[in-house]
């Protein structure tokens, strides 16, 4: 746990939260400024700034837990869909630098959007060429 990280404190029970779920690795809490009814955050109890620092085994557990929580929220809220959102870096909208995943039930509204551009084949080819390092 990082002493100056609010999400570390929330994940580890230092502050009271509206906790939906908890296990040895994660705490799932209701967002303090929810986008919709049922909006929760999956918080690892260990501190990782972002996805790039997340160990593979923890990353795998996040998606399994996201599926479990999303399925539960769909059943109990009657929502029409679910967004699973995870931001990395300020440019991507990350405001708290403790890895976390948003589970956002959707009730017909379409809030998450982006501008669709034409693909640039030269850019795509250049990226694929470097994919041997994967």
GROMACS .gro file of N, CA and C in nm:
model
  402
    1UNK      N    1   0.085  -0.119   0.000
    1UNK     CA    2   0.000   0.000   0.000
    1UNK      C    3   0.088   0.124   0.000
    2UNK      N    4   0.054   0.219  -0.084
    2UNK     CA    5   0.127   0.345  -0.094
    2UNK      C    6   0.058   0.446  -0.001
    3UNK      N    7   0.133   0.504   0.092
    3UNK     CA    8   0.076   0.591   0.195
    3UNK      C    9   0.003   0.714   0.142
    4UNK      N   10   0.046   0.768   0.029
    4UNK     CA   11  -0.015   0.891  -0.021
    4UNK      C   12  -0.119   0.865  -0.132
    5UNK      N   13  -0.165   0.741  -0.144
    5UNK     CA   14  -0.260   0.704  -0.250
    5UNK      C   15  -0.399   0.683  -0.190
    6UNK      N   16  -0.494   0.766  -0.231
    6UNK     CA   17  -0.631   0.755  -0.181
    6UNK      C   18  -0.694   0.622  -0.219
    7UNK      N   19  -0.666   0.571  -0.340
    7UNK     CA   20  -0.727   0.444  -0.381
    7UNK      C   21  -0.667   0.327  -0.304
    8UNK      N   22  -0.541   0.334  -0.266
    8UNK     CA   23  -0.483   0.231  -0.178
    8UNK      C   24  -0.560   0.227  -0.046
    9UNK      N   25  -0.588   0.345   0.006
    9UNK     CA   26  -0.660   0.354   0.134
    9UNK      C   27  -0.803   0.302   0.121
   10UNK      N   28  -0.869   0.336   0.011
   10UNK     CA   29  -1.005   0.286  -0.012
   10UNK      C   30  -1.005   0.135  -0.030
   11UNK      N   31  -0.909   0.084  -0.109
   11UNK     CA   32  -0.903  -0.060  -0.138
   11UNK      C   33  -0.872  -0.142  -0.014
   12UNK      N   34  -0.800  -0.084   0.080
   12UNK     CA   35  -0.758  -0.158   0.198
   12UNK      C   36  -0.837  -0.125   0.324
   13UNK      N   37  -0.949  -0.057   0.308
   13UNK     CA   38  -1.040  -0.035   0.419
   13UNK      C   39  -0.997   0.071   0.519
   14UNK      N   40  -0.902   0.158   0.483
   14UNK     CA   41  -0.862   0.266   0.573
   14UNK      C   42  -0.977   0.364   0.589
   15UNK      N   43  -1.051   0.388   0.480
   15UNK     CA   44  -1.170   0.473   0.483
   15UNK      C   45  -1.292   0.387   0.454
   16UNK      N   46  -1.404   0.426   0.511
   16UNK     CA   47  -1.529   0.355   0.483
   16UNK      C   48  -1.569   0.377   0.337
   17UNK      N   49  -1.620   0.271   0.276
   17UNK     CA   50  -1.668   0.278   0.139
   17UNK      C   51  -1.799   0.201   0.128
   18UNK      N   52  -1.870   0.226   0.023
   18UNK     CA   53  -1.984   0.141  -0.014
   18UNK      C   54  -1.925   0.025  -0.094
   19UNK      N   55  -1.890  -0.081  -0.024
   19UNK     CA   56  -1.823  -0.195  -0.086
   19UNK      C   57  -1.926  -0.293  -0.138
   20UNK      N   58  -1.913  -0.328  -0.266
   20UNK     CA   59  -1.999  -0.429  -0.327
   20UNK      C   60  -1.939  -0.567  -0.312
   21UNK      N   61  -1.805  -0.575  -0.320
   21UNK     CA   62  -1.737  -0.705  -0.321
   21UNK      C   63  -1.595  -0.686  -0.270
   22UNK      N   64  -1.542  -0.790  -0.203
   22UNK     CA   65  -1.403  -0.787  -0.159
   22UNK      C   66  -1.348  -0.928  -0.154
   23UNK      N   67  -1.222  -0.942  -0.196
   23UNK     CA   68  -1.150  -1.067  -0.178
   23UNK      C   69  -1.007  -1.033  -0.136
   24UNK      N   70  -0.916  -1.128  -0.140
   24UNK     CA   71  -0.778  -1.104  -0.096
   24UNK      C   72  -0.704  -1.002  -0.182
   25UNK      N   73  -0.743  -0.989  -0.309
   25UNK     CA   74  -0.670  -0.905  -0.403
   25UNK      C   75  -0.738  -0.772  -0.437
   26UNK      N   76  -0.871  -0.767  -0.428
   26UNK     CA   77  -0.946  -0.652  -0.477
   26UNK      C   78  -1.058  -0.611  -0.383
   27UNK      N   79  -1.095  -0.484  -0.395
   27UNK     CA   80  -1.218  -0.433  -0.337
   27UNK      C   81  -1.294  -0.364  -0.450
   28UNK      N   82  -1.423  -0.389  -0.459
   28UNK     CA   83  -1.508  -0.324  -0.558
   28UNK      C   84  -1.599  -0.230  -0.482
   29UNK      N   85  -1.587  -0.100  -0.517
   29UNK     CA   86  -1.663   0.002  -0.445
   29UNK      C   87  -1.748   0.083  -0.543
   30UNK      N   88  -1.854   0.142  -0.491
   30UNK     CA   89  -1.936   0.231  -0.572
   30UNK      C   90  -1.861   0.362  -0.593
   31UNK      N   91  -1.862   0.411  -0.718
   31UNK     CA   92  -1.793   0.535  -0.753
   31UNK      C   93  -1.857   0.652  -0.677
   32UNK      N   94  -1.772   0.742  -0.626
   32UNK     CA   95  -1.821   0.859  -0.551
   32UNK      C   96  -1.889   0.960  -0.642
   33UNK      N   97  -1.858   0.959  -0.771
   33UNK     CA   98  -1.923   1.047  -0.870
   33UNK      C   99  -1.968   0.961  -0.987
   34UNK      N  100  -2.072   0.881  -0.967
   34UNK     CA  101  -2.110   0.781  -1.068
   34UNK      C  102  -2.164   0.841  -1.197
   35UNK      N  103  -2.130   0.774  -1.306
   35UNK     CA  104  -2.185   0.810  -1.437
   35UNK      C  105  -2.330   0.763  -1.447
   36UNK      N  106  -2.361   0.649  -1.384
   36UNK     CA  107  -2.496   0.593  -1.385
   36UNK      C  108  -2.519   0.515  -1.256
   37UNK      N  109  -2.643   0.474  -1.236
   37UNK     CA  110  -2.678   0.388  -1.122
   37UNK      C  111  -2.599   0.257  -1.132
   38UNK      N  112  -2.528   0.221  -1.026
   38UNK     CA  113  -2.455   0.096  -1.022
   38UNK      C  114  -2.309   0.107  -1.065
   39UNK      N  115  -2.260   0.226  -1.099
   39UNK     CA  116  -2.121   0.248  -1.143
   39UNK      C  117  -2.026   0.214  -1.027
   40UNK      N  118  -1.940   0.116  -1.051
   40UNK     CA  119  -1.845   0.072  -0.949
   40UNK      C  120  -1.702   0.074  -1.003
   41UNK      N  121  -1.607   0.068  -0.910
   41UNK     CA  122  -1.465   0.062  -0.943
   41UNK      C  123  -1.404  -0.065  -0.886
   42UNK      N  124  -1.325  -0.133  -0.967
   42UNK     CA  125  -1.246  -0.246  -0.919
   42UNK      C  126  -1.109  -0.190  -0.881
   43UNK      N  127  -1.073  -0.203  -0.754
   43UNK     CA  128  -0.946  -0.151  -0.703
   43UNK      C  129  -0.858  -0.265  -0.653
   44UNK      N  130  -0.739  -0.283  -0.709
   44UNK     CA  131  -0.647  -0.380  -0.650
   44UNK      C  132  -0.600  -0.328  -0.514
   45UNK      N  133  -0.578  -0.416  -0.421
   45UNK     CA  134  -0.530  -0.376  -0.289
   45UNK      C  135  -0.382  -0.337  -0.293
   46UNK      N  136  -0.308  -0.395  -0.385
   46UNK     CA  137  -0.168  -0.355  -0.407
   46UNK      C  138  -0.167  -0.233  -0.498
   47UNK      N  139  -0.064  -0.150  -0.484
   47UNK     CA  140  -0.056  -0.029  -0.567
   47UNK      C  141   0.018  -0.057  -0.697
   48UNK      N  142  -0.046  -0.021  -0.806
   48UNK     CA  143   0.013  -0.016  -0.940
   48UNK      C  144  -0.039   0.112  -1.001
   49UNK      N  145   0.049   0.194  -1.057
   49UNK     CA  146   0.006   0.322  -1.114
   49UNK      C  147  -0.091   0.304  -1.230
   50UNK      N  148  -0.067   0.200  -1.312
   50UNK     CA  149  -0.144   0.185  -1.435
   50UNK      C  150  -0.130   0.043  -1.489
   51UNK      N  151  -0.191   0.017  -1.602
   51UNK     CA  152  -0.189  -0.114  -1.666
   51UNK      C  153  -0.047  -0.162  -1.696
   52UNK      N  154   0.039  -0.068  -1.734
   52UNK     CA  155   0.176  -0.105  -1.772
   52UNK      C  156   0.254  -0.167  -1.657
   53UNK      N  157   0.218  -0.133  -1.535
   53UNK     CA  158   0.286  -0.186  -1.415
   53UNK      C  159   0.218  -0.311  -1.359
   54UNK      N  160   0.100  -0.342  -1.406
   54UNK     CA  161   0.020  -0.450  -1.350
   54UNK      C  162   0.079  -0.586  -1.387
   55UNK      N  163   0.108  -0.672  -1.289
   55UNK     CA  164   0.157  -0.806  -1.321
   55UNK      C  165   0.051  -0.885  -1.399
   56UNK      N  166   0.096  -0.975  -1.486
   56UNK     CA  167   0.004  -1.051  -1.570
   56UNK      C  168  -0.100  -1.128  -1.491
   57UNK      N  169  -0.061  -1.186  -1.378
   57UNK     CA  170  -0.158  -1.264  -1.301
   57UNK      C  171  -0.266  -1.175  -1.241
   58UNK      N  172  -0.231  -1.055  -1.201
   58UNK     CA  173  -0.331  -0.961  -1.148
   58UNK      C  174  -0.421  -0.912  -1.262
   59UNK      N  175  -0.361  -0.883  -1.376
   59UNK     CA  176  -0.439  -0.839  -1.492
   59UNK      C  177  -0.544  -0.944  -1.531
   60UNK      N  178  -0.505  -1.070  -1.528
   60UNK     CA  179  -0.598  -1.178  -1.563
   60UNK      C  180  -0.714  -1.183  -1.463
   61UNK      N  181  -0.684  -1.165  -1.336
   61UNK     CA  182  -0.788  -1.167  -1.233
   61UNK      C  183  -0.885  -1.051  -1.248
   62UNK      N  184  -0.836  -0.936  -1.295
   62UNK     CA  185  -0.922  -0.819  -1.312
   62UNK      C  186  -1.034  -0.849  -1.412
   63UNK      N  187  -1.002  -0.909  -1.524
   63UNK     CA  188  -1.105  -0.935  -1.625
   63UNK      C  189  -1.206  -1.039  -1.577
   64UNK      N  190  -1.159  -1.140  -1.507
   64UNK     CA  191  -1.251  -1.240  -1.451
   64UNK      C  192  -1.346  -1.173  -1.352
   65UNK      N  193  -1.292  -1.087  -1.266
   65UNK     CA  194  -1.375  -1.017  -1.168
   65UNK      C  195  -1.469  -0.918  -1.238
   66UNK      N  196  -1.421  -0.849  -1.341
   66UNK     CA  197  -1.507  -0.756  -1.415
   66UNK      C  198  -1.627  -0.829  -1.474
   67UNK      N  199  -1.604  -0.947  -1.528
   67UNK     CA  200  -1.715  -1.026  -1.583
   67UNK      C  201  -1.815  -1.063  -1.474
   68UNK      N  202  -1.765  -1.105  -1.359
   68UNK     CA  203  -1.851  -1.143  -1.247
   68UNK      C  204  -1.936  -1.025  -1.200
   69UNK      N  205  -1.872  -0.910  -1.182
   69UNK     CA  206  -1.942  -0.791  -1.134
   69UNK      C  207  -2.040  -0.739  -1.240
   70UNK      N  208  -1.999  -0.737  -1.367
   70UNK     CA  209  -2.086  -0.690  -1.474
   70UNK      C  210  -2.210  -0.778  -1.486
   71UNK      N  211  -2.192  -0.908  -1.476
   71UNK     CA  212  -2.304  -1.001  -1.484
   71UNK      C  213  -2.402  -0.977  -1.369
   72UNK      N  214  -2.348  -0.960  -1.249
   72UNK     CA  215  -2.430  -0.932  -1.132
   72UNK      C  216  -2.508  -0.801  -1.150
   73UNK      N  217  -2.437  -0.694  -1.190
   73UNK     CA  218  -2.502  -0.564  -1.205
   73UNK      C  219  -2.610  -0.566  -1.312
   74UNK      N  220  -2.587  -0.639  -1.420
   74UNK     CA  221  -2.689  -0.649  -1.525
   74UNK      C  222  -2.815  -0.715  -1.470
   75UNK      N  223  -2.795  -0.819  -1.389
   75UNK     CA  224  -2.909  -0.891  -1.331
   75UNK      C  225  -2.987  -0.803  -1.233
   76UNK      N  226  -2.916  -0.732  -1.144
   76UNK     CA  227  -2.986  -0.659  -1.038
   76UNK      C  228  -3.034  -0.520  -1.077
   77UNK      N  229  -2.970  -0.458  -1.177
   77UNK     CA  230  -3.014  -0.324  -1.216
   77UNK      C  231  -3.106  -0.325  -1.336
   78UNK      N  232  -3.103  -0.432  -1.414
   78UNK     CA  233  -3.182  -0.437  -1.537
   78UNK      C  234  -3.127  -0.349  -1.647
   79UNK      N  235  -3.001  -0.311  -1.635
   79UNK     CA  236  -2.940  -0.225  -1.736
   79UNK      C  237  -2.939  -0.295  -1.872
   80UNK      N  238  -2.926  -0.214  -1.978
   80UNK     CA  239  -2.928  -0.266  -2.114
   80UNK      C  240  -2.790  -0.306  -2.164
   81UNK      N  241  -2.686  -0.257  -2.098
   81UNK     CA  242  -2.548  -0.287  -2.137
   81UNK      C  243  -2.453  -0.243  -2.028
   82UNK      N  244  -2.327  -0.272  -2.049
   82UNK     CA  245  -2.222  -0.240  -1.950
   82UNK      C  246  -2.099  -0.190  -2.025
   83UNK      N  247  -2.041  -0.079  -1.977
   83UNK     CA  248  -1.908  -0.039  -2.023
   83UNK      C  249  -1.807  -0.083  -1.918
   84UNK      N  250  -1.697  -0.140  -1.965
   84UNK     CA  251  -1.583  -0.170  -1.878
   84UNK      C  252  -1.472  -0.078  -1.928
   85UNK      N  253  -1.432   0.018  -1.844
   85UNK     CA  254  -1.341   0.124  -1.884
   85UNK      C  255  -1.219   0.124  -1.794
   86UNK      N  256  -1.103   0.135  -1.857
   86UNK     CA  257  -0.978   0.140  -1.782
   86UNK      C  258  -0.885   0.239  -1.853
   87UNK      N  259  -0.852   0.350  -1.786
   87UNK     CA  260  -0.772   0.457  -1.846
   87UNK      C  261  -0.627   0.451  -1.797
   88UNK      N  262  -0.533   0.479  -1.887
   88UNK     CA  263  -0.391   0.478  -1.853
   88UNK      C  264  -0.324   0.605  -1.901
   89UNK      N  265  -0.283   0.688  -1.809
   89UNK     CA  266  -0.216   0.814  -1.841
   89UNK      C  267  -0.314   0.928  -1.850
   90UNK      N  268  -0.261   1.046  -1.825
   90UNK     CA  269  -0.342   1.166  -1.825
   90UNK      C  270  -0.412   1.189  -1.959
   91UNK      N  271  -0.341   1.163  -2.069
   91UNK     CA  272  -0.399   1.184  -2.202
   91UNK      C  273  -0.519   1.094  -2.227
   92UNK      N  274  -0.526   0.982  -2.155
   92UNK     CA  275  -0.637   0.888  -2.171
   92UNK      C  276  -0.748   0.912  -2.069
   93UNK      N  277  -0.731   1.015  -1.986
   93UNK     CA  278  -0.835   1.047  -1.888
   93UNK      C  279  -0.812   0.993  -1.749
   94UNK      N  280  -0.695   0.933  -1.723
   94UNK     CA  281  -0.667   0.884  -1.588
   94UNK      C  282  -0.643   1.003  -1.495
   95UNK      N  283  -0.718   1.008  -1.386
   95UNK     CA  284  -0.704   1.118  -1.290
   95UNK      C  285  -0.649   1.072  -1.156
   96UNK      N  286  -0.668   0.944  -1.123
   96UNK     CA  287  -0.610   0.886  -1.002
   96UNK      C  288  -0.511   0.780  -1.048
   97UNK      N  289  -0.387   0.795  -1.007
   97UNK     CA  290  -0.281   0.709  -1.060
   97UNK      C  291  -0.259   0.587  -0.971
   98UNK      N  292  -0.367   0.511  -0.958
   98UNK     CA  293  -0.372   0.379  -0.897
   98UNK      C  294  -0.459   0.301  -0.995
   99UNK      N  295  -0.407   0.195  -1.053
   99UNK     CA  296  -0.484   0.117  -1.150
   99UNK      C  297  -0.625   0.090  -1.095
  100UNK      N  298  -0.724   0.112  -1.178
  100UNK     CA  299  -0.863   0.080  -1.143
  100UNK      C  300  -0.944   0.061  -1.270
  101UNK      N  301  -1.049  -0.013  -1.257
  101UNK     CA  302  -1.137  -0.042  -1.369
  101UNK      C  303  -1.279   0.001  -1.334
  102UNK      N  304  -1.340   0.077  -1.423
  102UNK     CA  305  -1.479   0.120  -1.406
  102UNK      C  306  -1.572   0.016  -1.466
  103UNK      N  307  -1.677  -0.020  -1.395
  103UNK     CA  308  -1.786  -0.101  -1.449
  103UNK      C  309  -1.908  -0.008  -1.446
  104UNK      N  310  -1.957   0.028  -1.566
  104UNK     CA  311  -2.062   0.130  -1.577
  104UNK      C  312  -2.185   0.072  -1.646
  105UNK      N  313  -2.291   0.046  -1.570
  105UNK     CA  314  -2.415   0.000  -1.632
  105UNK      C  315  -2.471   0.110  -1.723
  106UNK      N  316  -2.533   0.068  -1.833
  106UNK     CA  317  -2.591   0.162  -1.928
  106UNK      C  318  -2.739   0.133  -1.945
  107UNK      N  319  -2.816   0.241  -1.954
  107UNK     CA  320  -2.962   0.233  -1.959
  107UNK      C  321  -3.015   0.299  -2.084
  108UNK      N  322  -2.951   0.277  -2.197
  108UNK     CA  323  -2.998   0.333  -2.324
  108UNK      C  324  -2.917   0.452  -2.370
  109UNK      N  325  -2.854   0.524  -2.278
  109UNK     CA  326  -2.774   0.639  -2.317
  109UNK      C  327  -2.641   0.593  -2.378
  110UNK      N  328  -2.588   0.672  -2.467
  110UNK     CA  329  -2.459   0.639  -2.530
  110UNK      C  330  -2.363   0.752  -2.496
  111UNK      N  331  -2.289   0.736  -2.389
  111UNK     CA  332  -2.204   0.844  -2.339
  111UNK      C  333  -2.062   0.833  -2.392
  112UNK      N  334  -2.007   0.713  -2.397
  112UNK     CA  335  -1.869   0.696  -2.440
  112UNK      C  336  -1.866   0.694  -2.593
  113UNK      N  337  -1.804   0.796  -2.650
  113UNK     CA  338  -1.795   0.807  -2.796
  113UNK      C  339  -1.656   0.852  -2.836
  114UNK      N  340  -1.623   0.838  -2.962
  114UNK     CA  341  -1.500   0.891  -3.017
  114UNK      C  342  -1.521   0.918  -3.165
  115UNK      N  343  -1.437   1.002  -3.218
  115UNK     CA  344  -1.444   1.035  -3.360
  115UNK      C  345  -1.384   0.920  -3.439
  116UNK      N  346  -1.457   0.872  -3.537
  116UNK     CA  347  -1.405   0.765  -3.621
  116UNK      C  348  -1.332   0.825  -3.739
  117UNK      N  349  -1.207   0.783  -3.757
  117UNK     CA  350  -1.122   0.833  -3.864
  117UNK      C  351  -1.098   0.724  -3.968
  118UNK      N  352  -1.051   0.764  -4.083
  118UNK     CA  353  -1.012   0.669  -4.186
  118UNK      C  354  -0.878   0.606  -4.145
  119UNK      N  355  -0.863   0.475  -4.160
  119UNK     CA  356  -0.735   0.413  -4.126
  119UNK      C  357  -0.625   0.457  -4.222
  120UNK      N  358  -0.504   0.471  -4.170
  120UNK     CA  359  -0.387   0.504  -4.250
  120UNK      C  360  -0.304   0.377  -4.263
  121UNK      N  361  -0.306   0.316  -4.382
  121UNK     CA  362  -0.242   0.186  -4.400
  121UNK      C  363  -0.091   0.191  -4.374
  122UNK      N  364  -0.025   0.299  -4.408
  122UNK     CA  365   0.119   0.311  -4.383
  122UNK      C  366   0.148   0.308  -4.233
  123UNK      N  367   0.065   0.377  -4.154
  123UNK     CA  368   0.082   0.376  -4.008
  123UNK      C  369   0.056   0.237  -3.951
  124UNK      N  370  -0.047   0.172  -4.002
  124UNK     CA  371  -0.080   0.036  -3.956
  124UNK      C  372   0.034  -0.059  -3.989
  125UNK      N  373   0.086  -0.052  -4.111
  125UNK     CA  374   0.197  -0.140  -4.152
  125UNK      C  375   0.321  -0.118  -4.065
  126UNK      N  376   0.350   0.007  -4.032
  126UNK     CA  377   0.467   0.038  -3.949
  126UNK      C  378   0.452  -0.022  -3.809
  127UNK      N  379   0.333  -0.020  -3.756
  127UNK     CA  380   0.309  -0.079  -3.624
  127UNK      C  381   0.319  -0.231  -3.631
  128UNK      N  382   0.258  -0.291  -3.733
  128UNK     CA  383   0.263  -0.437  -3.749
  128UNK      C  384   0.406  -0.484  -3.765
  129UNK      N  385   0.487  -0.408  -3.837
  129UNK     CA  386   0.627  -0.443  -3.858
  129UNK      C  387   0.704  -0.455  -3.726
  130UNK      N  388   0.664  -0.375  -3.628
  130UNK     CA  389   0.731  -0.376  -3.498
  130UNK      C  390   0.671  -0.479  -3.402
  131UNK      N  391   0.568  -0.550  -3.445
  131UNK     CA  392   0.496  -0.643  -3.357
  131UNK      C  393   0.575  -0.769  -3.325
  132UNK      N  394   0.687  -0.789  -3.387
  132UNK     CA  395   0.768  -0.909  -3.356
  132UNK      C  396   0.816  -0.905  -3.211
  133UNK      N  397   0.816  -0.787  -3.149
  133UNK     CA  398   0.860  -0.778  -3.009
  133UNK      C  399   0.750  -0.821  -2.911
  134UNK      N  400   0.630  -0.848  -2.963
  134UNK     CA  401   0.521  -0.892  -2.873
  134UNK      C  402   0.553  -1.028  -2.826
   0.00000   0.00000   0.00000
